[in-house]
Coordinates of N, CA, C and O in Angstrom, one line a residue:
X1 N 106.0 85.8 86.0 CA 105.2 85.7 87.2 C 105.7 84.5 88.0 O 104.9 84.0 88.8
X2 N 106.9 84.0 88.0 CA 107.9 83.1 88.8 C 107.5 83.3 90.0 O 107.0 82.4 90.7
X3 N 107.6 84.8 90.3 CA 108.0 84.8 91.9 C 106.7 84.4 92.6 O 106.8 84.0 93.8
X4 N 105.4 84.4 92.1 CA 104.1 84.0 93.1 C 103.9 82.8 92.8 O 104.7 82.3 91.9
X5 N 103.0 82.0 93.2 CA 102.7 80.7 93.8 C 101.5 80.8 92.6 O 101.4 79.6 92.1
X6 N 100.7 81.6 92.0 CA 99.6 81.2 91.0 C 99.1 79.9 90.4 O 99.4 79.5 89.3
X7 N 98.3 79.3 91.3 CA 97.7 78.4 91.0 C 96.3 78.9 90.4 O 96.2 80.1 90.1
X8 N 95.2 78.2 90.2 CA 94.1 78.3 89.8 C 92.7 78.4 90.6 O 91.6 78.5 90.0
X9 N 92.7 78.4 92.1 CA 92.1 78.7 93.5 C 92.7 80.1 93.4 O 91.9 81.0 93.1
X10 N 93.9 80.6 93.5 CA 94.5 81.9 93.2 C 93.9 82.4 92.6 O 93.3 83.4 93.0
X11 N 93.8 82.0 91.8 CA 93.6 83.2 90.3 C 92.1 83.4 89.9 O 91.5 84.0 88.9
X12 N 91.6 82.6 90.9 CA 89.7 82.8 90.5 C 89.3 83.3 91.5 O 88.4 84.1 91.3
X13 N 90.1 83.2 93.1 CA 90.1 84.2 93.9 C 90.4 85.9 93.6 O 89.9 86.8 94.2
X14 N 91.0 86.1 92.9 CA 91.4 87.5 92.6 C 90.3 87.7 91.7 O 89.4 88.5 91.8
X15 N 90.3 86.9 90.8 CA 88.7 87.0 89.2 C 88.1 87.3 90.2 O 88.1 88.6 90.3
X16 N 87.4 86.8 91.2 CA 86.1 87.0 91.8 C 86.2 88.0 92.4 O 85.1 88.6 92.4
X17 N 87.2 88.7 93.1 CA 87.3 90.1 93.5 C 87.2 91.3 92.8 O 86.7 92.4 92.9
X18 N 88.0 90.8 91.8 CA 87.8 92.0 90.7 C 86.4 92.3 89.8 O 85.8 93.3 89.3
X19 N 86.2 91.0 89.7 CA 84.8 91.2 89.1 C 83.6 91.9 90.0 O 82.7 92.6 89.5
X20 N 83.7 91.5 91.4 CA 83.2 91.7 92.4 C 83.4 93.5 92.3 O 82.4 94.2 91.9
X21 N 84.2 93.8 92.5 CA 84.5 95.4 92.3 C 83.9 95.8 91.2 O 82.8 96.3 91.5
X22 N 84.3 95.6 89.8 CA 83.4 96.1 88.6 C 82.5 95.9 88.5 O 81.9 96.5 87.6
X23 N 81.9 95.0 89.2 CA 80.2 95.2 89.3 C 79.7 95.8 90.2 O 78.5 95.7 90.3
X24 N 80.5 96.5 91.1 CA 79.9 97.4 92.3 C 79.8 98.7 91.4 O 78.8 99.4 91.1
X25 N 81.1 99.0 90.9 CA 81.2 100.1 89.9 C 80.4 100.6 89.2 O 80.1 101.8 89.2
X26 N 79.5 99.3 88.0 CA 78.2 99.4 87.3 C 77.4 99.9 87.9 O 77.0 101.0 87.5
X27 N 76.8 99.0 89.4 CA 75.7 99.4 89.7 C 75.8 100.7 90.4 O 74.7 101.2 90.6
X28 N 76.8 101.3 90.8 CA 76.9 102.4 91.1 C 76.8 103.7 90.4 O 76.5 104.7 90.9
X29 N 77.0 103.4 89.2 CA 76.5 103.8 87.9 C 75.8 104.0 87.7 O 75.4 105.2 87.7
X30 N 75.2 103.3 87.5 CA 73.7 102.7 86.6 C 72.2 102.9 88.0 O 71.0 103.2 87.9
X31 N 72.9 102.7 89.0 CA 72.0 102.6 90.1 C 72.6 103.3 91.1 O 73.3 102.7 92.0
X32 N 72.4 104.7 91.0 CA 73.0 105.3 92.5 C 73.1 104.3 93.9 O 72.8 103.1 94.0
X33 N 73.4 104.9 94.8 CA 73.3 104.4 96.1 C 72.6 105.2 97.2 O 72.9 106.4 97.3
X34 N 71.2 104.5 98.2 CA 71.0 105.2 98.8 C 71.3 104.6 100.3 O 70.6 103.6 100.8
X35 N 72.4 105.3 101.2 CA 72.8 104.5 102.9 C 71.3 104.3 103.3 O 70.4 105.0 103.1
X36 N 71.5 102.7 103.9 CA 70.2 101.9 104.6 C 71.1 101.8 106.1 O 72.3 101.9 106.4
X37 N 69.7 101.7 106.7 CA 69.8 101.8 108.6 C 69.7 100.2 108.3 O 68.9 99.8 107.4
X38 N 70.3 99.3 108.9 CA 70.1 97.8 108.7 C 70.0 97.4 110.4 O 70.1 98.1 111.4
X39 N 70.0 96.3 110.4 CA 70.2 95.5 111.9 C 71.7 96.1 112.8 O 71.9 95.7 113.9
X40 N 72.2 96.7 112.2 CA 73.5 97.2 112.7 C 73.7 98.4 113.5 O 74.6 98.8 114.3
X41 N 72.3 99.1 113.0 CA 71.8 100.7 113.4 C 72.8 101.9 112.7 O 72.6 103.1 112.8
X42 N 74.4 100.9 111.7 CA 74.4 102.2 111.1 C 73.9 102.1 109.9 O 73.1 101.2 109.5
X43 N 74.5 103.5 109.1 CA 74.5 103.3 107.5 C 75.3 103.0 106.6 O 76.2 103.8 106.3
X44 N 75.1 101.7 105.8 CA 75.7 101.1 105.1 C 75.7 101.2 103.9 O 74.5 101.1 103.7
X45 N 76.3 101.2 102.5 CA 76.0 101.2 101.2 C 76.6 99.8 100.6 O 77.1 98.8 101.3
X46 N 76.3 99.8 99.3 CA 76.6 98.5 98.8 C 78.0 97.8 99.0 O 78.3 96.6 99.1
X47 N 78.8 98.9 99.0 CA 80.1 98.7 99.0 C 80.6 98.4 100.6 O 81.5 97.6 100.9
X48 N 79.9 99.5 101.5 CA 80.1 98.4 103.0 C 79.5 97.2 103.1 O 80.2 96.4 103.7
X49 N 78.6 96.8 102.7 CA 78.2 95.6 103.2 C 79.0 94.8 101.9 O 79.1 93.6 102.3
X50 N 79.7 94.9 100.7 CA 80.4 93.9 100.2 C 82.0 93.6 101.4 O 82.6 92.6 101.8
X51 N 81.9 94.8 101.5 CA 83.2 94.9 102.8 C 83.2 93.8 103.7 O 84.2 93.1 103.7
X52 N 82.0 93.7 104.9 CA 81.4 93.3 105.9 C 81.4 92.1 105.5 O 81.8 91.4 106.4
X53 N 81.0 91.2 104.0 CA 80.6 90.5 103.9 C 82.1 89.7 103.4 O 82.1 88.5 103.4
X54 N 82.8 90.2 103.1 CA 84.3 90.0 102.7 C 85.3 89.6 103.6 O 86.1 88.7 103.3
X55 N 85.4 90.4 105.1 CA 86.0 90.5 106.2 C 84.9 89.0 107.0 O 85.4 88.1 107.6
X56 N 83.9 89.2 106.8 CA 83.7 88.2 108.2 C 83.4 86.6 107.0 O 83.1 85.5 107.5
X57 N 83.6 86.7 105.9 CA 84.0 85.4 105.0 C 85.7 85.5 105.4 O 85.8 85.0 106.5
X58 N 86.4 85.8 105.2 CA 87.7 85.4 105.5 C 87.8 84.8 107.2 O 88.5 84.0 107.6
X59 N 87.1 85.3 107.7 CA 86.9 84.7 109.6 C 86.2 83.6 109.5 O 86.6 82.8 110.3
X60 N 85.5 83.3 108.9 CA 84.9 82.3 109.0 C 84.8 80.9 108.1 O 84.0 80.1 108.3
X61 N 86.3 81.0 107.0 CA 87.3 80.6 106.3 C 88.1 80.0 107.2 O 88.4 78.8 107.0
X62 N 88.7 80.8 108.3 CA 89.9 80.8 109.1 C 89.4 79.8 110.3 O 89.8 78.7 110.8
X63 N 88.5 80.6 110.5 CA 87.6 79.3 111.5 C 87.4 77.4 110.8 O 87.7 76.3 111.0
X64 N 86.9 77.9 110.2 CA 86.8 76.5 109.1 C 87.8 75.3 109.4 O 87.7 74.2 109.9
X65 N 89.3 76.3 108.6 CA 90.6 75.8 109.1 C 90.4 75.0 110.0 O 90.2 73.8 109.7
X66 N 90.3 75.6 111.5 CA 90.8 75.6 112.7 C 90.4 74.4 113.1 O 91.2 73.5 113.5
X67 N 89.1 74.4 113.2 CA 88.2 73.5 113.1 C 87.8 72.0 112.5 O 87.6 70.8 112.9
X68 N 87.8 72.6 111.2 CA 87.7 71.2 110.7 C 88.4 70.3 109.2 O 88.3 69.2 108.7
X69 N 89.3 71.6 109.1 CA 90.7 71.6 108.2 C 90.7 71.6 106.7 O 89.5 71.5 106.8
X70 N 90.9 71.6 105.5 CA 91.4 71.7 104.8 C 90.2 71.7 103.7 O 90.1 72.8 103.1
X71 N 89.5 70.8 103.3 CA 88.2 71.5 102.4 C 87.7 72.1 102.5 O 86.7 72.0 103.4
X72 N 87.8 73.3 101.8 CA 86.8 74.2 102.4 C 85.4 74.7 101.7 O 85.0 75.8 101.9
X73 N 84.6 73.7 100.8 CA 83.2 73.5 100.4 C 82.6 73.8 101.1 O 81.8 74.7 100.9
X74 N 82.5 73.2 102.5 CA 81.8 73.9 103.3 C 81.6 75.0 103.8 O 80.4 75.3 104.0
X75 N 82.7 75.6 104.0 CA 83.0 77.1 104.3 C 82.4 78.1 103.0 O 81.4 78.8 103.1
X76 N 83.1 78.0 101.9 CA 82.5 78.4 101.0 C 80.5 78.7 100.9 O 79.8 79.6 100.6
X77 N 80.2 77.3 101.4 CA 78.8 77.5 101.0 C 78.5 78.0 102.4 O 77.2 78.2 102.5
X78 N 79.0 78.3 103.4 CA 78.6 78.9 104.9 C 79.0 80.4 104.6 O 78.1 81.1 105.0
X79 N 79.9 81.1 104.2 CA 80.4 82.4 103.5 C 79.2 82.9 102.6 O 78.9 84.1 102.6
X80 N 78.6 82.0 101.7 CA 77.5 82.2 100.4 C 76.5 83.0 101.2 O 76.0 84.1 100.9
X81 N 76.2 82.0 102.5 CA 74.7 82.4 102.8 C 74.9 83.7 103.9 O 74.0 84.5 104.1
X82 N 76.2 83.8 104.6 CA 76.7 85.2 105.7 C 76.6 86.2 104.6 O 76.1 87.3 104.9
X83 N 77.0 86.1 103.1 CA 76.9 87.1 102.3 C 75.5 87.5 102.1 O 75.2 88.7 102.0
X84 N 74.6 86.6 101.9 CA 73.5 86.9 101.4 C 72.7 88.0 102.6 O 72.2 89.1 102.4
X85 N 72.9 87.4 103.5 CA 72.4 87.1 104.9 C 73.1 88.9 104.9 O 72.1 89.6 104.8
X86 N 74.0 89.6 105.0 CA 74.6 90.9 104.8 C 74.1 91.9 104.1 O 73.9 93.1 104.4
X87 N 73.8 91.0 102.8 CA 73.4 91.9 102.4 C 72.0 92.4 102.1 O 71.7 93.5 101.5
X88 N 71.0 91.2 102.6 CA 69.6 91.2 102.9 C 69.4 92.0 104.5 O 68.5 92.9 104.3
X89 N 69.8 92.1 105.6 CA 70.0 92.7 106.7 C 70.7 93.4 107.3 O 70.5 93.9 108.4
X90 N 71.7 93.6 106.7 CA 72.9 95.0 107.2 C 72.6 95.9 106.4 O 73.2 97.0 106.5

């Protein structure tokens, strides 16, 4: 594994996606899915709003950047609550 950069921000980034997936998997299992009408007016399942909540955390990551540079704790815990905030109203 030379050729990638694998650090340990890396590699808990990918853990957390993957794990993130296999537990969509479970509950999809275990707990069907039924599409909700949210603030958005469409219909969304668990797996769109992990989407939604994945896409507008990397924007707002990016933003972070731009703005206020290089720690990104804050971002992180501003991403925590857009997730929650997703998946309580979308």
């Amino acid at each position: 594994m030379d050729w990638m950069a694998w650090t340990w921000p890396t590699a808990a980034f990918f853990a957390t996606i993957g794990s993130l997936l296999v537990l969509m998997t479970a509950l999809a299992i275990l707990r069907p899915e039924v599409p909700r009408l949210g603030i958005l007016r469409i219909e969304t399942t668990r797996g769109d709003r992990l989407f939604i909540s994945l896409l507008g955390s990397a924007f707002l990551c990016l933003g972070w950047l731009a703005v206020m540079g290089p720690p990104l704790w804050g971002a992180l815990a501003l991403c925590l609550i857009y997730a929650a905030a997703v998946f309580r109203w979308v």
